[in-house]
């Protein structure tokens, strides 16, 4: 004979630490619970409930949450979306009417978009992209002009009065643009360290010139980037890329050591490789130049001490009238090699202890001034 | 003792295991039926052993499916119950041996989902607790499975009257969930998420038999501008305060953590006020000093709050009164002077204390001034027998310093007070 599993008595409640006047610690009897997914209506209601749970998570993002809170919210949201998708997939079993199926699909698509927002705040940009794509696949409704999804959720309320949640709603196109703008905050910065021991690298610290406001996307991006940089350096890696939000940074090594490099991560322009080499070189300009000489910027910061320049990728800012052939970028590489010069970019090899000479042709305007 | 309990359980399991192995190996169907029968009879040790044997053999035969999942559930739940009964730390890998079978079973067999999700949440909760409340993954799952169980139950209760037995049961489950949120929030780095959850679902419990508790928890989400990590700790302190069996020092340490976590001055002051109020109810001299210290901290943070001023003033009055009664008049005077430096409801007591102590120390002007002020202030709010001590004190001081005429006038103006 097959035995049916009878449910054991429900687990004893943890003591409800209530005031005597609020003594509410009755045992939770194991009342039989019927399946909530018996009908298409029930499935729809359940999906709606999961969808609300994700939506009601959104005000968290305006409370400047730390990475653990965003991670926990993401965990719930991913599971809730999976539940909605499961319910939607099972709709056929309950003979859901076309309208009900459509409603389920709409709920599912909206949930995926909310998840995209949460994925973005969790710095999972690729997943966010996929969620948007999935929403589009599930329901065409999201691309309709009248469709709106939540971008911001602001809560206000106080003890004894109703809680108000104000949503800032966007069309999918606006929503996507706003997300892309967030995704672009993570600028991939490539680091190359040369001539340092593993011990030297382990002591390198990244410091932003100004810390982002705690709990903001930039703050989480910085925390994430710092952590990835730390991980790479601790493993002794010398070439790696980490995402960082735009800003001014400084790499500092052990006290009195050779690592002390400032660099800028620009908002929109290309991010130059942060090349950190123990070696230095001296640079001479040919012909000698006066105050109108080109200015050299290494990772966004101007370099004026031409006797001890670090190797790396420099951007040149020159008056085009005076120096019409000056490139935009000069890469100074340690060692010997044949210079590689294009109209905008030069690679110059500078052997150790030998000064580099930068020859720039003067244009007619420059010649006249001479 | 608890470890001995767990070891004892292992010994029993070992004996049972040997005994079962000694018997002729039953077929899988019999094993399954015996495991389920033991489970239904709540003989969890036996059920766990039999289920484990079933699963080992089924695995060897590469069997899977619903029946396998059902026995996984029996195994996980039975181990869970046996561990709860034994107490102490789980002797081996709790996640692999208890949590995993239940979770894997639930992936395949989703009957009775509200109960099973709740059970899984509790299994994760145990795991989280055993990790020193630091395992973020266990915390996330503990919360998620319990939330899911609540959402399933809510759908069943939807449309029912809030006074119906069905809704009442749902409300108790909901309360269990909210209490769990608070417990998790106290140790969590993601407490803000519980803030959102409580705000989402607490209202489902309004209008039920536990309405007040639901409101209490809901209101907590506004404590210190939604700082639930502090708020949950604060609530824990309040609950302990009302628990006659709780150790007062433990209660105070819980409150202290709440105060330390609080960001806003106003709410931190309120925690200190509550601590002072709580300490003042404990009848011990050192507690009276502690009550003043805590009230002073509250006052320093939020002197504008009338309740805090009253707490501070009252605690100083008690200290001054005790010092006076012990003949330590200088101390009584100092405490009373401190209580008279700010306005508070009941501050006539401070002037009363001041006048008595000053009189004992021969400080005529202070004694007369404050005796008169105490009586005047008391007359504004008190009458009859409550006013009598103030009148009597004033008359006594007047007489002590030779002002018989004024004393006689006070007596004649207040004939019904019983002043001698």
Tab-separated table of N, CA and C in Angstrom, chain B residues 112-192:
chain	number	residue	atom	x	y	z
B	112	UNK	N	1.702	21.587	-1.445
B	112	UNK	CA	1.699	22.288	-0.163
B	112	UNK	C	2.816	23.340	-0.095
B	113	UNK	N	2.881	24.224	-1.080
B	113	UNK	CA	4.058	25.099	-1.201
B	113	UNK	C	4.232	26.075	-0.040
B	114	UNK	N	3.127	26.539	0.549
B	114	UNK	CA	3.275	27.517	1.633
B	114	UNK	C	4.007	26.886	2.815
B	115	UNK	N	3.590	25.685	3.164
B	115	UNK	CA	4.237	24.996	4.284
B	115	UNK	C	5.692	24.682	3.966
B	116	UNK	N	5.924	24.147	2.780
B	116	UNK	CA	7.284	23.723	2.441
B	116	UNK	C	8.241	24.913	2.328
B	117	UNK	N	7.743	26.000	1.784
B	117	UNK	CA	8.601	27.191	1.695
B	117	UNK	C	8.925	27.731	3.083
B	118	UNK	N	7.930	27.653	3.960
B	118	UNK	CA	8.156	28.130	5.322
B	118	UNK	C	9.184	27.240	6.030
B	119	UNK	N	9.050	25.955	5.805
B	119	UNK	CA	9.999	25.022	6.416
B	119	UNK	C	11.419	25.295	5.898
B	120	UNK	N	11.519	25.493	4.603
B	120	UNK	CA	12.828	25.759	4.014
B	120	UNK	C	13.409	27.067	4.563
B	121	UNK	N	12.535	28.063	4.718
B	121	UNK	CA	12.980	29.334	5.295
B	121	UNK	C	13.525	29.098	6.700
B	122	UNK	N	12.821	28.281	7.475
B	122	UNK	CA	13.272	28.034	8.843
B	122	UNK	C	14.589	27.256	8.870
B	123	UNK	N	14.732	26.357	7.901
B	123	UNK	CA	16.001	25.617	7.820
B	123	UNK	C	17.139	26.591	7.504
B	124	UNK	N	16.880	27.512	6.587
B	124	UNK	CA	17.904	28.518	6.271
B	124	UNK	C	18.142	29.447	7.466
B	125	UNK	N	17.077	29.697	8.192
B	125	UNK	CA	17.222	30.580	9.357
B	125	UNK	C	18.173	29.952	10.377
B	126	UNK	N	18.015	28.658	10.554
B	126	UNK	CA	18.892	27.915	11.465
B	126	UNK	C	20.344	28.025	10.966
B	127	UNK	N	20.489	27.883	9.666
B	127	UNK	CA	21.826	27.963	9.059
B	127	UNK	C	22.421	29.352	9.286
B	128	UNK	N	21.590	30.338	9.075
B	128	UNK	CA	22.022	31.735	9.263
B	128	UNK	C	22.420	31.973	10.720
B	129	UNK	N	21.609	31.450	11.633
B	129	UNK	CA	21.905	31.630	13.061
B	129	UNK	C	23.212	30.940	13.414
B	130	UNK	N	23.394	29.731	12.874
B	130	UNK	CA	24.611	28.986	13.208
B	130	UNK	C	25.856	29.615	12.589
B	131	UNK	N	25.642	30.433	11.546
B	131	UNK	CA	26.796	31.100	10.928
B	131	UNK	C	27.158	32.368	11.691
B	132	UNK	N	26.541	32.555	12.856
B	132	UNK	CA	26.804	33.784	13.599
B	132	UNK	C	26.063	34.949	12.996
B	133	UNK	N	24.974	34.672	12.313
B	133	UNK	CA	24.096	35.665	11.687
B	133	UNK	C	24.857	36.484	10.647
B	134	UNK	N	25.771	35.842	9.953
B	134	UNK	CA	26.579	36.589	8.983
B	134	UNK	C	26.514	36.033	7.572
B	135	UNK	N	25.895	34.877	7.401
B	135	UNK	CA	25.856	34.266	6.079
B	135	UNK	C	24.778	34.964	5.246
B	136	UNK	N	25.230	35.876	4.365
B	136	UNK	CA	24.281	36.704	3.600
B	136	UNK	C	23.405	35.853	2.676
B	137	UNK	N	23.981	34.808	2.133
B	137	UNK	CA	23.202	33.957	1.224
B	137	UNK	C	22.098	33.225	1.993
B	138	UNK	N	22.437	32.711	3.156
B	138	UNK	CA	21.423	32.032	3.985
B	138	UNK	C	20.344	33.031	4.391
B	139	UNK	N	20.761	34.241	4.678
B	139	UNK	CA	19.800	35.279	5.060
B	139	UNK	C	18.833	35.574	3.911
B	140	UNK	N	19.388	35.739	2.708
B	140	UNK	CA	18.542	36.039	1.543
B	140	UNK	C	17.502	34.944	1.329
B	141	UNK	N	17.946	33.697	1.464
B	141	UNK	CA	17.025	32.588	1.202
B	141	UNK	C	16.043	32.400	2.340
B	142	UNK	N	16.524	32.581	3.536
B	142	UNK	CA	15.638	32.537	4.701
B	142	UNK	C	14.466	33.491	4.452
B	143	UNK	N	14.808	34.720	4.088
B	143	UNK	CA	13.775	35.725	3.881
B	143	UNK	C	12.900	35.410	2.669
B	144	UNK	N	13.544	35.020	1.561
B	144	UNK	CA	12.760	34.825	0.339
B	144	UNK	C	11.724	33.703	0.502
B	145	UNK	N	12.155	32.581	1.043
B	145	UNK	CA	11.224	31.456	1.139
B	145	UNK	C	10.075	31.773	2.110
B	146	UNK	N	10.391	32.518	3.150
B	146	UNK	CA	9.303	32.873	4.074
B	146	UNK	C	8.352	33.871	3.411
B	147	UNK	N	8.924	34.808	2.676
B	147	UNK	CA	8.087	35.771	1.956
B	147	UNK	C	7.186	35.043	0.962
B	148	UNK	N	7.763	34.103	0.252
B	148	UNK	CA	6.978	33.370	-0.741
B	148	UNK	C	5.833	32.617	-0.055
B	149	UNK	N	6.134	32.027	1.059
B	149	UNK	CA	5.107	31.315	1.824
B	149	UNK	C	3.981	32.276	2.227
B	150	UNK	N	4.360	33.486	2.609
B	150	UNK	CA	3.356	34.481	3.016
B	150	UNK	C	2.511	34.925	1.812
B	151	UNK	N	3.165	35.108	0.676
B	151	UNK	CA	2.417	35.533	-0.514
B	151	UNK	C	1.411	34.454	-0.920
B	152	UNK	N	1.805	33.208	-0.782
B	152	UNK	CA	0.892	32.106	-1.116
B	152	UNK	C	-0.282	32.073	-0.131
B	153	UNK	N	0.023	32.281	1.122
B	153	UNK	CA	-1.042	32.265	2.131
B	153	UNK	C	-1.972	33.477	1.973
B	154	UNK	N	-1.381	34.577	1.565
B	154	UNK	CA	-2.201	35.791	1.406
B	154	UNK	C	-3.255	35.567	0.334
B	155	UNK	N	-2.841	34.866	-0.710
B	155	UNK	CA	-3.809	34.650	-1.784
B	155	UNK	C	-4.966	33.789	-1.296
B	156	UNK	N	-4.655	32.857	-0.416
B	156	UNK	CA	-5.712	32.000	0.132
B	156	UNK	C	-6.643	32.790	1.044
B	157	UNK	N	-6.047	33.738	1.773
B	157	UNK	CA	-6.845	34.494	2.753
B	157	UNK	C	-7.585	35.665	2.116
B	158	UNK	N	-7.195	36.006	0.895
B	158	UNK	CA	-7.762	37.191	0.247
B	158	UNK	C	-9.277	37.058	0.118
B	159	UNK	N	-9.965	38.131	0.439
B	159	UNK	CA	-11.421	38.132	0.324
B	159	UNK	C	-12.118	37.640	1.581
B	160	UNK	N	-11.383	37.072	2.515
B	160	UNK	CA	-12.006	36.608	3.764
B	160	UNK	C	-12.099	37.776	4.745
B	161	UNK	N	-13.055	37.638	5.656
B	161	UNK	CA	-13.200	38.668	6.681
B	161	UNK	C	-11.974	38.623	7.596
B	162	UNK	N	-11.552	39.786	8.058
B	162	UNK	CA	-10.332	39.826	8.876
B	162	UNK	C	-10.552	39.182	10.248
B	163	UNK	N	-11.835	38.959	10.581
B	163	UNK	CA	-12.086	38.287	11.859
B	163	UNK	C	-12.324	36.791	11.667
B	164	UNK	N	-12.246	36.329	10.445
B	164	UNK	CA	-12.505	34.897	10.202
B	164	UNK	C	-11.322	34.065	10.685
B	165	UNK	N	-11.570	32.806	11.046
B	165	UNK	CA	-10.471	31.944	11.505
B	165	UNK	C	-9.379	31.809	10.448
B	166	UNK	N	-9.792	31.773	9.170
B	166	UNK	CA	-8.788	31.608	8.103
B	166	UNK	C	-7.854	32.820	8.053
B	167	UNK	N	-8.467	34.007	8.158
B	167	UNK	CA	-7.638	35.208	8.087
B	167	UNK	C	-6.786	35.337	9.355
B	168	UNK	N	-7.369	34.902	10.476
B	168	UNK	CA	-6.636	34.962	11.738
B	168	UNK	C	-5.349	34.129	11.633
B	169	UNK	N	-5.485	32.969	11.046
B	169	UNK	CA	-4.301	32.107	10.883
B	169	UNK	C	-3.278	32.781	9.962
B	170	UNK	N	-3.796	33.376	8.900
B	170	UNK	CA	-2.893	34.086	7.983
B	170	UNK	C	-2.187	35.226	8.719
B	171	UNK	N	-2.963	35.950	9.550
B	171	UNK	CA	-2.380	37.093	10.272
B	171	UNK	C	-1.252	36.622	11.181
B	172	UNK	N	-1.419	35.451	11.782
B	172	UNK	CA	-0.358	34.960	12.667
B	172	UNK	C	0.889	34.566	11.866
B	173	UNK	N	0.657	33.997	10.710
B	173	UNK	CA	1.809	33.698	9.846
B	173	UNK	C	2.498	34.991	9.409
B	174	UNK	N	1.682	35.967	9.102
B	174	UNK	CA	2.237	37.250	8.656
B	174	UNK	C	3.067	37.897	9.769
B	175	UNK	N	2.526	37.794	10.978
B	175	UNK	CA	3.250	38.356	12.120
B	175	UNK	C	4.587	37.636	12.304
B	176	UNK	N	4.545	36.352	12.116
B	176	UNK	CA	5.763	35.536	12.191
B	176	UNK	C	6.783	36.043	11.163
B	177	UNK	N	6.303	36.325	9.966
B	177	UNK	CA	7.182	36.840	8.909
B	177	UNK	C	7.772	38.202	9.303
B	178	UNK	N	6.914	39.083	9.821
B	178	UNK	CA	7.394	40.419	10.172
B	178	UNK	C	8.419	40.353	11.310
B	179	UNK	N	8.144	39.492	12.279
B	179	UNK	CA	9.104	39.333	13.382
B	179	UNK	C	10.431	38.805	12.832
B	180	UNK	N	10.344	37.921	11.846
B	180	UNK	CA	11.559	37.388	11.234
B	180	UNK	C	12.315	38.517	10.533
B	181	UNK	N	11.568	39.368	9.834
B	181	UNK	CA	12.213	40.515	9.162
B	181	UNK	C	12.974	41.358	10.185
B	182	UNK	N	12.343	41.601	11.324
B	182	UNK	CA	13.005	42.424	12.340
B	182	UNK	C	14.249	41.720	12.868
B	183	UNK	N	14.109	40.420	13.077
B	183	UNK	CA	15.254	39.671	13.601
B	183	UNK	C	16.424	39.713	12.612
B	184	UNK	N	16.108	39.521	11.349
B	184	UNK	CA	17.160	39.563	10.339
B	184	UNK	C	17.757	40.966	10.247
B	185	UNK	N	16.865	41.953	10.291
B	185	UNK	CA	17.317	43.343	10.121
B	185	UNK	C	18.297	43.754	11.212
B	186	UNK	N	18.138	43.195	12.395
B	186	UNK	CA	19.018	43.592	13.503
B	186	UNK	C	20.486	43.273	13.215
B	187	UNK	N	20.700	42.232	12.427
B	187	UNK	CA	22.092	41.850	12.157
B	187	UNK	C	22.470	42.052	10.693
B	188	UNK	N	21.556	42.582	9.915
B	188	UNK	CA	21.755	42.563	8.465
B	188	UNK	C	22.444	43.812	7.940
B	189	UNK	N	23.170	43.609	6.824
B	189	UNK	CA	23.749	44.754	6.109
B	189	UNK	C	22.780	45.210	5.023
B	190	UNK	N	21.654	44.520	4.925
B	190	UNK	CA	20.655	44.931	3.923
B	190	UNK	C	19.306	45.198	4.597
B	191	UNK	N	19.380	45.840	5.763
B	191	UNK	CA	18.165	46.070	6.555
B	191	UNK	C	17.130	46.902	5.798
B	192	UNK	N	17.588	47.756	4.888
B	192	UNK	CA	16.648	48.608	4.151
B	192	UNK	C	15.648	47.790	3.334
